[in-house]
Coordinates of C-alpha atoms in Angstrom, one line a residue:
M22 CA 0.0 0.0 0.0
L23 CA 1.2 3.5 -0.9
P24 CA 1.8 6.0 1.9
I25 CA -0.5 8.9 2.4
E26 CA 2.0 11.3 0.9
V27 CA 1.5 9.7 -2.5
W28 CA -2.3 9.7 -2.4
I29 CA -2.7 13.3 -1.3
P30 CA -1.3 14.8 -4.6
F31 CA -3.3 12.2 -6.6
F32 CA -6.6 13.2 -5.1
V33 CA -5.8 16.9 -5.2
I34 CA -5.1 16.6 -9.0
I35 CA -8.3 14.5 -9.5
L36 CA -10.3 17.1 -7.5
G37 CA -8.8 19.9 -9.5
L38 CA -9.6 18.2 -12.8
L39 CA -13.2 17.6 -11.7
V40 CA -13.5 21.3 -10.8
L41 CA -12.1 22.2 -14.2
L42 CA -14.5 19.9 -15.9
F43 CA -17.6 21.2 -14.2
S44 CA -16.6 24.8 -14.5
M45 CA -15.8 24.6 -18.2
E46 CA -19.0 22.9 -19.0
H47 CA -20.8 26.0 -17.8
I48 CA -18.4 28.4 -19.6
A49 CA -18.2 26.7 -23.0
P50 CA -20.7 27.8 -25.6
K51 CA -23.5 25.3 -26.2
K52 CA -25.0 26.6 -29.4
P53 CA -23.5 25.5 -32.7
S54 CA -22.0 28.2 -34.9
K55 CA -24.1 29.6 -37.7
I56 CA -21.1 29.5 -40.0
K57 CA -21.3 25.7 -40.3
G58 CA -24.6 25.8 -42.1
E59 CA -23.7 28.7 -44.5
T60 CA -22.5 28.2 -48.0
Y61 CA -18.9 28.5 -49.1
W62 CA -17.7 31.5 -51.1
S63 CA -17.8 29.3 -54.2
G64 CA -21.5 28.7 -53.8
E65 CA -21.2 25.1 -52.6
K66 CA -23.1 24.0 -49.6
P67 CA -21.0 22.1 -47.0
E68 CA -21.7 18.3 -46.8
N69 CA -23.1 16.9 -43.7
V70 CA -20.1 14.7 -42.7
S71 CA -20.1 13.6 -39.1
N72 CA -16.9 14.3 -37.3
L73 CA -15.4 11.1 -35.9
V74 CA -13.1 13.2 -33.6
R75 CA -14.8 16.1 -32.0
I76 CA -13.0 17.8 -29.2
T77 CA -13.4 21.2 -27.6
Y78 CA -10.6 23.3 -26.1
W79 CA -11.6 22.5 -22.5
K80 CA -11.7 18.8 -23.2
F81 CA -8.2 19.1 -24.8
L82 CA -7.0 20.9 -21.6
L83 CA -8.6 18.2 -19.5
F84 CA -7.0 15.3 -21.4
F85 CA -3.6 17.1 -21.5
S86 CA -3.8 17.6 -17.7
I87 CA -4.7 13.9 -17.1
L88 CA -1.9 12.7 -19.3
E89 CA 0.6 15.1 -17.8
M90 CA -0.4 14.0 -14.3
V91 CA 1.1 10.5 -14.9
P92 CA 4.8 11.7 -15.0
V93 CA 4.2 13.9 -12.0
L94 CA 2.8 11.0 -10.0
L95 CA 5.6 8.8 -11.1
A96 CA 8.2 11.3 -10.0
L97 CA 6.4 11.9 -6.6
T98 CA 6.2 8.1 -6.1
L99 CA 9.9 7.6 -7.0
M100 CA 10.9 10.4 -4.6
S101 CA 8.9 8.9 -1.8
G102 CA 10.5 5.5 -2.2
A103 CA 7.2 3.6 -2.8
V104 CA 8.1 1.7 -5.9
T105 CA 6.0 -1.5 -5.3
A106 CA 2.7 -0.1 -6.4
L107 CA 4.1 2.2 -9.0
L108 CA 2.9 0.2 -12.0
A109 CA -0.6 -0.2 -10.5
L110 CA -0.9 3.5 -9.9
Y111 CA 0.2 4.2 -13.4
L112 CA -2.3 1.8 -14.9
V113 CA -5.1 3.3 -12.9
V114 CA -4.3 6.8 -14.1
V115 CA -4.0 5.7 -17.7
A116 CA -7.3 3.7 -17.4
V117 CA -9.2 6.7 -16.0
A118 CA -7.7 8.9 -18.8
S119 CA -8.7 6.4 -21.5
F120 CA -12.2 6.0 -20.0
I121 CA -12.7 9.8 -20.1
M122 CA -11.4 10.1 -23.6
V123 CA -13.6 7.3 -24.9
L124 CA -16.7 8.8 -23.3
G125 CA -15.8 12.4 -24.4

């Protein structure tokens, strides 16, 4: 089991990311842009092609923060001397990040 000094930064980062997620959902614009439905300058109308990858700026910031959290946690864990559960902690963080990215 990891000491409490390793879990405190982990939960602080998770709490910070949750606050970021919920605050950005209220700040981000919800209405689609009118420009998407307008015609191009050449007179052609844009095709209705669904975007397979759709990400907003706040989601990108969230994903970047999650993926950057892994090296920070690894460094904190190595400095604390608790190497036994290092791989398990890394896998949990990557699994959470992957789960959020898939649902995004």
